[in-house]
Coordinates of C-alpha atoms in Angstrom, one line a residue:
M4 CA 58.1 -16.3 10.2
T5 CA 54.5 -15.8 11.3
P6 CA 52.1 -18.1 9.3
T7 CA 50.0 -16.2 6.8
R8 CA 46.3 -16.2 7.8
L9 CA 44.1 -17.7 5.1
Y10 CA 40.7 -16.0 4.7
A11 CA 38.4 -17.8 2.3
G12 CA 34.9 -17.1 3.5
N13 CA 33.3 -16.5 0.1
Q14 CA 34.8 -19.6 -1.4
L15 CA 33.7 -21.7 1.6
R16 CA 30.2 -20.4 1.5
S17 CA 30.0 -21.0 -2.2
L18 CA 31.2 -24.5 -1.7
R19 CA 28.5 -25.1 1.0
E20 CA 25.7 -23.6 -1.1
A21 CA 26.7 -25.5 -4.2
R22 CA 26.2 -28.7 -2.2
A23 CA 23.0 -27.4 -0.7
I24 CA 24.3 -28.1 2.8
R25 CA 22.8 -26.1 5.8
Q26 CA 25.3 -24.1 7.8
S27 CA 24.6 -26.2 10.9
D28 CA 25.2 -29.5 9.1
F29 CA 28.3 -28.1 7.4
A30 CA 29.7 -27.0 10.8
A31 CA 29.0 -30.5 12.2
Q32 CA 31.0 -32.1 9.3
L33 CA 33.9 -29.8 10.0
G34 CA 33.7 -30.4 13.8
I35 CA 33.1 -26.8 14.7
S36 CA 30.2 -24.7 16.0
A37 CA 27.8 -23.0 13.6
S38 CA 28.7 -19.6 15.0
Y39 CA 32.4 -20.3 14.4
L40 CA 31.6 -21.3 10.8
S41 CA 29.5 -18.1 10.3
Q42 CA 32.5 -16.1 11.4
I43 CA 34.7 -17.9 8.9
E44 CA 32.3 -17.4 6.1
H45 CA 32.2 -13.6 6.9
D46 CA 36.0 -13.5 7.0
D47 CA 36.0 -12.6 10.6
R48 CA 38.1 -15.7 11.4
P49 CA 40.8 -17.4 9.3
L50 CA 40.9 -21.0 8.3
T51 CA 43.2 -23.0 10.6
P52 CA 45.5 -25.7 9.3
A53 CA 43.3 -28.4 10.9
L54 CA 40.3 -27.0 9.1
L55 CA 42.1 -26.9 5.8
D56 CA 43.1 -30.5 6.2
R57 CA 39.5 -31.5 7.0
L58 CA 38.2 -29.6 4.0
Q59 CA 40.6 -31.2 1.7
K60 CA 39.6 -34.6 2.9
L61 CA 35.9 -33.9 2.8
F62 CA 35.8 -32.0 -0.5
P63 CA 39.0 -32.8 -2.4
L64 CA 37.7 -31.8 -5.8
E65 CA 36.1 -28.4 -4.9
W66 CA 38.8 -27.5 -2.4
E67 CA 41.6 -27.8 -5.0
E68 CA 40.0 -24.9 -6.8
V69 CA 39.2 -22.9 -3.6
A70 CA 42.8 -23.4 -2.4
A71 CA 44.2 -22.2 -5.7
E72 CA 42.0 -19.1 -5.6
A73 CA 43.0 -18.4 -2.0
G74 CA 46.7 -18.9 -2.7
D75 CA 46.9 -22.2 -0.8
R76 CA 48.1 -24.3 -3.7
R77 CA 51.5 -25.1 -2.2
A78 CA 50.1 -26.2 1.2
G79 CA 47.4 -28.3 -0.6
A80 CA 50.0 -30.1 -2.7
L81 CA 52.1 -30.7 0.4
R82 CA 49.1 -32.1 2.3
E83 CA 48.2 -34.4 -0.6
A84 CA 51.8 -35.7 -0.9
A85 CA 52.0 -36.2 2.9
A86 CA 48.8 -38.2 2.8
D87 CA 50.5 -41.1 0.9
P88 CA 50.2 -44.4 2.7
L89 CA 54.0 -44.4 2.7
F90 CA 53.8 -42.0 5.7
A91 CA 50.9 -43.7 7.5
A92 CA 53.1 -44.9 10.3
S93 CA 54.1 -41.4 11.3
P94 CA 51.7 -38.8 9.8
L95 CA 52.7 -35.1 10.0
P96 CA 50.1 -32.9 11.8
P97 CA 48.4 -30.3 9.6
E98 CA 49.9 -27.4 11.5
Q99 CA 53.4 -28.6 10.8
L100 CA 52.7 -29.0 7.1
E101 CA 51.2 -25.5 7.0
R102 CA 54.3 -24.1 8.7
A103 CA 56.5 -25.9 6.3
A104 CA 54.6 -24.5 3.3
L105 CA 54.9 -21.0 4.6
Q106 CA 58.3 -20.9 6.2
Q107 CA 60.2 -23.2 3.8
P108 CA 58.4 -22.9 0.5
Q109 CA 61.3 -24.2 -1.6
L110 CA 61.7 -27.2 0.7
A111 CA 58.0 -27.9 0.5
D112 CA 58.1 -27.7 -3.3
Q113 CA 61.1 -30.1 -3.4
F114 CA 59.2 -32.5 -1.1
V115 CA 56.2 -32.5 -3.5
I116 CA 58.5 -33.0 -6.5
L117 CA 60.4 -35.8 -4.7
H118 CA 57.2 -37.6 -3.9
A119 CA 56.0 -37.4 -7.5
A120 CA 59.3 -38.8 -8.6
Y121 CA 59.0 -41.6 -6.0
R122 CA 55.6 -42.5 -7.5
R123 CA 56.9 -42.5 -11.0
A124 CA 59.9 -44.6 -10.0
G125 CA 57.6 -47.2 -8.5
Q126 CA 55.6 -47.3 -11.7
R127 CA 58.8 -47.6 -13.7
L128 CA 60.0 -50.5 -11.6
Q129 CA 56.7 -52.2 -12.0
I130 CA 56.9 -51.8 -15.8
I131 CA 60.4 -53.3 -15.9
D132 CA 59.5 -56.1 -13.6
E133 CA 56.5 -57.0 -15.7
A134 CA 58.5 -56.7 -18.9
L135 CA 61.2 -59.1 -17.6
T136 CA 58.8 -61.7 -16.1
G137 CA 56.6 -61.5 -19.2
G138 CA 59.6 -62.1 -21.5
T139 CA 59.3 -58.7 -23.1
A140 CA 62.4 -56.4 -23.0
E141 CA 61.7 -52.8 -22.2
G142 CA 63.4 -51.6 -25.4
S143 CA 61.3 -53.8 -27.6
R144 CA 57.9 -52.3 -27.0
L145 CA 55.5 -52.6 -29.8
P146 CA 54.3 -49.3 -31.4
W147 CA 50.9 -49.5 -29.8
E148 CA 52.5 -50.0 -26.4
E149 CA 54.7 -46.9 -27.0
V150 CA 51.6 -44.8 -27.8
R151 CA 49.7 -46.2 -24.8
D152 CA 52.6 -45.3 -22.5
W153 CA 52.9 -41.8 -24.2
F154 CA 49.2 -41.1 -23.2
H155 CA 49.9 -42.4 -19.7
D156 CA 53.0 -40.1 -19.3
A157 CA 50.9 -37.2 -20.6
G158 CA 48.4 -37.8 -17.8
N159 CA 45.8 -38.6 -20.5
Y160 CA 45.3 -34.9 -21.1
V161 CA 46.7 -33.0 -24.1
D162 CA 46.1 -29.3 -23.5
S163 CA 46.7 -27.8 -26.9
I164 CA 44.4 -30.3 -28.7
D165 CA 41.8 -30.2 -25.9
R166 CA 41.5 -26.4 -26.0
A167 CA 41.5 -26.3 -29.8
A168 CA 38.8 -29.0 -29.9
E169 CA 36.8 -27.1 -27.3
T170 CA 36.9 -23.9 -29.5
L171 CA 35.8 -25.9 -32.5
A172 CA 32.9 -27.4 -30.5
M173 CA 31.7 -24.0 -29.3
Q174 CA 31.6 -22.9 -33.0
L175 CA 29.5 -25.9 -33.9
R176 CA 27.2 -26.7 -31.0
G177 CA 24.9 -23.6 -30.9
R178 CA 22.5 -24.0 -28.0
D179 CA 23.0 -27.8 -27.7
P180 CA 25.4 -29.4 -25.3
S181 CA 27.2 -31.1 -28.2
P182 CA 27.5 -30.6 -31.9
A183 CA 24.7 -32.3 -33.8
I184 CA 25.6 -34.9 -36.5
E185 CA 24.1 -32.7 -39.2
T186 CA 26.2 -29.8 -38.1
I187 CA 29.4 -31.9 -38.3
E188 CA 28.4 -33.2 -41.7
R189 CA 27.8 -29.7 -42.9
R190 CA 31.1 -28.4 -41.7
L191 CA 32.9 -31.3 -43.4
R192 CA 31.1 -30.7 -46.7
D193 CA 30.9 -26.9 -46.8
A194 CA 34.2 -25.8 -45.1
L195 CA 36.4 -28.7 -46.0
G196 CA 35.0 -29.9 -49.3
I197 CA 34.4 -33.5 -48.1
S198 CA 31.8 -35.7 -49.8
I199 CA 30.1 -38.1 -47.4
V200 CA 28.5 -41.4 -48.3
Y201 CA 26.9 -43.9 -46.0
R202 CA 27.5 -47.4 -47.3
Q203 CA 28.0 -50.8 -45.6
S204 CA 31.7 -51.6 -45.5
Q205 CA 34.3 -53.7 -43.7
A206 CA 35.7 -50.4 -42.4
L207 CA 33.9 -48.2 -39.9
R208 CA 35.3 -45.1 -41.6
D209 CA 37.2 -44.9 -44.9
F210 CA 38.6 -41.6 -46.0
D211 CA 40.2 -41.0 -49.4
A212 CA 42.3 -37.9 -48.9
T213 CA 43.0 -37.5 -52.6
M214 CA 39.3 -37.6 -53.7
R215 CA 38.2 -35.9 -50.4
H216 CA 35.7 -38.7 -50.1
L217 CA 34.5 -40.2 -46.8
V218 CA 32.6 -43.5 -46.4
I219 CA 30.8 -44.3 -43.1
D220 CA 29.3 -47.7 -42.4
P221 CA 25.6 -47.1 -41.5
S222 CA 25.3 -50.3 -39.6
Q223 CA 27.1 -48.7 -36.6
P224 CA 25.1 -47.3 -33.7
A225 CA 24.2 -43.6 -34.2
E226 CA 26.7 -42.4 -31.5
T227 CA 29.5 -44.4 -33.2
R228 CA 28.7 -42.9 -36.6
R229 CA 28.8 -39.4 -35.0
F230 CA 32.1 -40.1 -33.4
Q231 CA 33.6 -41.3 -36.7
L232 CA 32.5 -38.0 -38.3
A233 CA 33.9 -36.0 -35.4
H234 CA 37.2 -37.9 -35.8
Q235 CA 37.4 -37.0 -39.5
L236 CA 36.6 -33.3 -38.7
A237 CA 39.1 -33.1 -35.9
A238 CA 41.8 -34.8 -38.0
L239 CA 41.4 -32.2 -40.7
A240 CA 40.5 -29.0 -38.8
L241 CA 43.1 -29.6 -36.1
A242 CA 45.8 -31.1 -38.3
N243 CA 48.4 -28.5 -37.3
E244 CA 47.9 -29.0 -33.6
I245 CA 48.0 -32.8 -34.0
V246 CA 51.2 -32.7 -36.1
A247 CA 52.9 -30.4 -33.6
V248 CA 52.3 -32.9 -30.7
V249 CA 53.4 -35.9 -32.8
E250 CA 56.6 -34.2 -33.9
A251 CA 57.4 -33.2 -30.3
S252 CA 56.9 -36.8 -29.1
P253 CA 59.9 -39.1 -28.4
L254 CA 58.3 -42.0 -30.3
R255 CA 60.9 -44.1 -32.1
T256 CA 59.2 -45.6 -35.1
P257 CA 57.0 -44.3 -38.0
A258 CA 54.3 -46.8 -37.0
A259 CA 54.2 -45.5 -33.4
R260 CA 53.9 -41.9 -34.7
Q261 CA 51.1 -42.8 -37.1
L262 CA 49.3 -44.5 -34.2
L263 CA 49.7 -41.4 -32.0
H264 CA 48.3 -39.3 -34.8
V265 CA 45.2 -41.6 -34.9
G266 CA 45.0 -41.5 -31.1
L267 CA 45.2 -37.8 -30.9
A268 CA 42.4 -37.4 -33.6
N269 CA 40.3 -39.8 -31.5
Y270 CA 41.1 -37.7 -28.4
A271 CA 40.1 -34.5 -30.3
A272 CA 36.9 -36.1 -31.5
G273 CA 35.9 -36.9 -27.9
A274 CA 36.8 -33.3 -26.9
V275 CA 34.6 -31.9 -29.8
L276 CA 31.6 -34.0 -28.8
M277 CA 32.1 -33.4 -25.1
P278 CA 33.8 -30.0 -24.8
Y279 CA 35.8 -29.6 -21.6
A280 CA 34.2 -26.9 -19.5
P281 CA 30.5 -27.8 -20.2
F282 CA 31.1 -31.6 -19.9
R283 CA 33.0 -31.2 -16.7
A284 CA 30.2 -29.0 -15.3
S285 CA 27.6 -31.6 -16.4
A286 CA 29.6 -34.4 -14.9
R287 CA 29.8 -32.7 -11.5
A288 CA 26.1 -31.8 -11.6
V289 CA 25.0 -35.4 -12.1
R290 CA 27.8 -36.9 -9.9
H291 CA 29.3 -38.7 -12.9
D292 CA 26.2 -40.6 -13.8
I293 CA 27.3 -42.1 -17.1
D294 CA 23.9 -42.8 -18.5
R295 CA 22.7 -39.2 -17.9
L296 CA 25.9 -37.9 -19.5
R297 CA 25.7 -40.1 -22.6
L298 CA 22.1 -39.1 -23.1
E299 CA 22.8 -35.4 -22.7
Y300 CA 25.8 -35.4 -25.1
G301 CA 24.6 -38.1 -27.5
V302 CA 27.6 -40.3 -27.0
S303 CA 28.1 -44.0 -26.1
F304 CA 28.7 -45.3 -22.6
E305 CA 32.3 -46.0 -23.4
Q306 CA 32.9 -42.6 -25.0
A307 CA 31.5 -40.9 -21.9
C308 CA 33.7 -43.0 -19.6
H309 CA 36.8 -42.3 -21.7
R310 CA 36.2 -38.6 -21.7
L311 CA 35.8 -38.5 -17.9
S312 CA 39.3 -40.0 -17.6
T313 CA 40.8 -37.0 -19.5
L314 CA 39.5 -34.2 -17.4
Q315 CA 42.8 -33.1 -16.0
R316 CA 43.2 -29.5 -17.1
P317 CA 45.4 -27.5 -14.7
G318 CA 43.2 -25.3 -12.5
A319 CA 40.0 -27.0 -13.6
R320 CA 40.5 -30.7 -12.9
G321 CA 37.8 -33.2 -12.8
I322 CA 37.9 -36.2 -10.4
P323 CA 41.1 -38.1 -11.1
M324 CA 39.7 -41.2 -12.8
F325 CA 41.0 -44.5 -14.1
F326 CA 39.4 -46.1 -17.2
C327 CA 40.0 -49.4 -18.9
R328 CA 38.4 -51.7 -21.4
V329 CA 38.7 -55.5 -21.0
D330 CA 37.9 -58.1 -23.6
M331 CA 36.3 -61.5 -22.9
A332 CA 39.8 -63.1 -22.5
G333 CA 40.8 -60.6 -19.8
N334 CA 43.1 -58.6 -22.0
I335 CA 43.2 -54.9 -21.2
T336 CA 42.7 -53.3 -24.6
K337 CA 42.5 -49.7 -23.3
R338 CA 43.9 -48.2 -20.1
H339 CA 44.1 -44.7 -18.8
S340 CA 44.7 -43.7 -15.2
A341 CA 44.9 -40.2 -13.6
T342 CA 44.9 -42.0 -10.2
R343 CA 47.7 -43.8 -8.3
L344 CA 46.2 -47.1 -9.6
Q345 CA 48.2 -48.3 -12.6
F346 CA 47.1 -51.3 -14.7
A347 CA 49.3 -54.3 -15.5
R348 CA 51.0 -53.9 -18.8
F349 CA 51.6 -57.6 -19.5
G350 CA 49.3 -60.4 -18.6
G351 CA 45.8 -60.2 -17.3
A352 CA 44.4 -58.0 -14.6
C353 CA 43.5 -59.2 -11.1
P354 CA 40.8 -61.9 -11.3
L355 CA 39.1 -60.4 -8.3
W356 CA 38.4 -57.1 -10.1
I357 CA 34.7 -56.7 -10.9
V358 CA 35.3 -55.8 -14.6
H359 CA 35.8 -59.5 -15.4
E360 CA 32.3 -60.4 -14.1
A361 CA 30.9 -57.4 -16.0
A362 CA 32.3 -58.7 -19.3
A363 CA 30.1 -61.8 -19.0
I364 CA 26.9 -59.8 -18.0
P365 CA 26.2 -57.2 -20.7
D366 CA 24.2 -54.1 -20.0
R367 CA 24.3 -54.3 -16.3
I368 CA 26.3 -51.9 -14.1
L369 CA 28.3 -53.5 -11.3
F370 CA 30.0 -51.7 -8.4
Q371 CA 33.1 -52.5 -6.3
L372 CA 35.0 -51.0 -3.4
A373 CA 38.5 -52.4 -3.8
E374 CA 41.8 -52.0 -1.8
T375 CA 45.2 -52.3 -3.4
P376 CA 48.3 -53.7 -1.6
D377 CA 49.5 -50.1 -0.8
G378 CA 46.3 -49.6 1.3
L379 CA 44.6 -47.2 -1.0
R380 CA 40.9 -47.7 -1.7
Y381 CA 39.0 -47.2 -5.0
V382 CA 35.4 -47.1 -5.9
S383 CA 34.7 -48.4 -9.4
M384 CA 31.8 -49.3 -11.7
A385 CA 32.0 -51.7 -14.6
K386 CA 29.6 -52.5 -17.4
G387 CA 29.6 -55.2 -20.1
L388 CA 28.9 -53.9 -23.6
V389 CA 28.2 -55.5 -27.0
K390 CA 29.0 -53.7 -30.2
P391 CA 26.9 -55.0 -33.1
S392 CA 28.7 -56.0 -36.3
G393 CA 25.9 -55.3 -38.8
S394 CA 26.0 -58.8 -40.2
Y395 CA 25.2 -62.3 -39.0
A396 CA 28.5 -63.5 -40.5
R397 CA 30.5 -61.3 -38.2
S398 CA 30.4 -61.8 -34.5
P399 CA 29.6 -58.8 -32.3
R400 CA 32.4 -57.4 -30.2
R401 CA 32.0 -58.1 -26.5
Y402 CA 33.9 -56.4 -23.7
A403 CA 33.5 -54.5 -20.5
V404 CA 34.6 -51.0 -19.5
A405 CA 35.5 -49.9 -16.0
L406 CA 35.7 -46.4 -14.5
G407 CA 36.7 -45.5 -11.0
C408 CA 38.4 -43.1 -8.6
E409 CA 40.0 -43.1 -5.2
A410 CA 37.6 -43.5 -2.3
Q411 CA 38.1 -40.0 -1.1
Y412 CA 36.0 -38.9 -4.1
A413 CA 33.1 -41.3 -3.3
A414 CA 30.7 -38.5 -2.5
D415 CA 31.0 -37.3 -6.1
F416 CA 30.6 -40.7 -7.6
V417 CA 27.0 -41.7 -7.8
Y418 CA 27.8 -45.4 -8.1
A419 CA 29.3 -45.4 -4.5
D420 CA 26.0 -44.3 -2.9
G421 CA 25.0 -46.4 0.1
V422 CA 28.5 -47.9 0.6
D423 CA 30.6 -47.1 3.6
V424 CA 34.0 -46.7 1.9
A425 CA 35.8 -46.7 5.3
A426 CA 34.4 -49.9 6.7
P427 CA 37.3 -52.3 7.5
Q428 CA 35.8 -55.4 5.9
A429 CA 33.9 -53.8 3.0
A430 CA 36.7 -53.7 0.4
T431 CA 37.8 -56.4 -2.0
R432 CA 41.5 -56.9 -1.7
I433 CA 42.8 -56.7 -5.3
G434 CA 46.2 -56.5 -6.9
L435 CA 47.5 -55.3 -10.3
S436 CA 48.6 -58.7 -11.6
C437 CA 49.6 -61.9 -10.0
R438 CA 53.3 -61.5 -11.0
I439 CA 53.7 -58.3 -9.0
C440 CA 51.1 -58.7 -6.3
P441 CA 52.6 -59.2 -2.8
R442 CA 49.5 -60.8 -1.2
D443 CA 50.3 -64.2 0.2
D444 CA 46.8 -65.2 1.1
C445 CA 44.9 -64.9 -2.2
D446 CA 43.0 -68.0 -3.4
Q447 CA 42.7 -66.6 -6.9
R448 CA 46.5 -66.4 -7.5
A449 CA 47.5 -67.6 -11.0
F450 CA 51.3 -67.1 -10.6
P451 CA 53.6 -66.5 -7.7
P452 CA 55.1 -63.1 -7.3
S453 CA 58.3 -62.8 -9.3
D454 CA 60.4 -61.3 -6.5
R455 CA 59.7 -64.0 -3.8
P456 CA 60.5 -67.7 -3.5
I457 CA 57.8 -70.4 -3.2
L458 CA 57.7 -73.2 -0.7
V459 CA 56.1 -76.5 -1.8
D460 CA 55.0 -79.2 0.7
P461 CA 54.2 -82.5 -1.1
D462 CA 52.2 -83.6 1.9
R463 CA 49.9 -80.6 2.0
R464 CA 47.5 -79.3 -0.7
D465 CA 45.8 -75.9 -0.4
V466 CA 43.8 -74.0 -3.0
V467 CA 47.1 -72.6 -4.3
P468 CA 49.7 -75.5 -4.5
Y469 CA 52.5 -73.5 -2.8
R470 CA 53.2 -71.1 -0.1
I471 CA 55.0 -67.8 -0.7
G472 CA 58.3 -67.4 1.2

């Protein structure tokens, strides 16, 4: 079978112009002449497999959409799967991958499915290993752990609720990027018959469904009060959509289903305040600068980070992000990942991860280039935050949030500016948790890996009092 020639001149030119790159500079990046690029952009020449591979590596986010529009989705998925570090010892050339996608489409699809299953199986083994070494049986997960894993399995994106929330936001926001607090209050009062009172309380939000009465604690920051109102609006206006998702879930206990209901209402609130398409466009325009996004949409730093981790709509993905929140004791209290990095479920996170330092230094953004044991590199930022309690008698909540992506997206992540993500010695070598980390030369190790023996020499003392066999 003769390979199909892929002409994507308009898409390639649009990509270049959106990045404000001159044709000569763009040609240099692709390793071709400016005249050759001009021919491609005018559809006089097709894109070769080598150029497709180069484009996917240089512009992974934009090229996914270009490839889909040009009918190259299968080849793109195959290239992405074949780029796994698993195949680093014998990488397949782009031309061979292109031929496989064209000549053996079913085989290519099965390879992509098999690779995805391999990644899921690895994550599953990690979960089981952590559960066993942490003394927690897999079948005895707590309700909140079930819900956390449900969101992970869903890719932290719930299409029916996200789209319904986006529609609701478009009705409310007018000319503003995000619905104003007064608009949300008015919709609650006029359309849903809810009376709203601002009164200091132990609860951030307290709703009496029988009396249709909502109490909001005014001591919260403005963006938190607005989020609580959006939560209540979403819980009522999108009740059918939320119930349908909960009823279709495999959660085992009433408590887990109730927690999922709350989590989906929170998800919907974020989608109302940061509607998908406008927020994704804004994020790309400012290269995921959290402070600029939170000011534009009137949300908190944490809310903006969390929303960025949910931008995984098919055909309109954002950068695959991981997001987590860590308290002062090192416990991961929130975790979502659309990347290949998966957080430890039991025990603390790697002590070499920058998020721990950020927890002790509030209101300062820290950056880290890190490499996991599988050879993948990630760029991440972390910031320590303090949430006021509204009373001297109640301690403020202190924690840190972290947001990051794989290093291939560094050009679209403003926090990675000035860092050579490919430099051999630039990355901090981190793991997921000590119990499952295979590194045998880490001075910060708290526990030996659970699958390897330890060797103890009573006549020798290193930083770690044993060697890993």
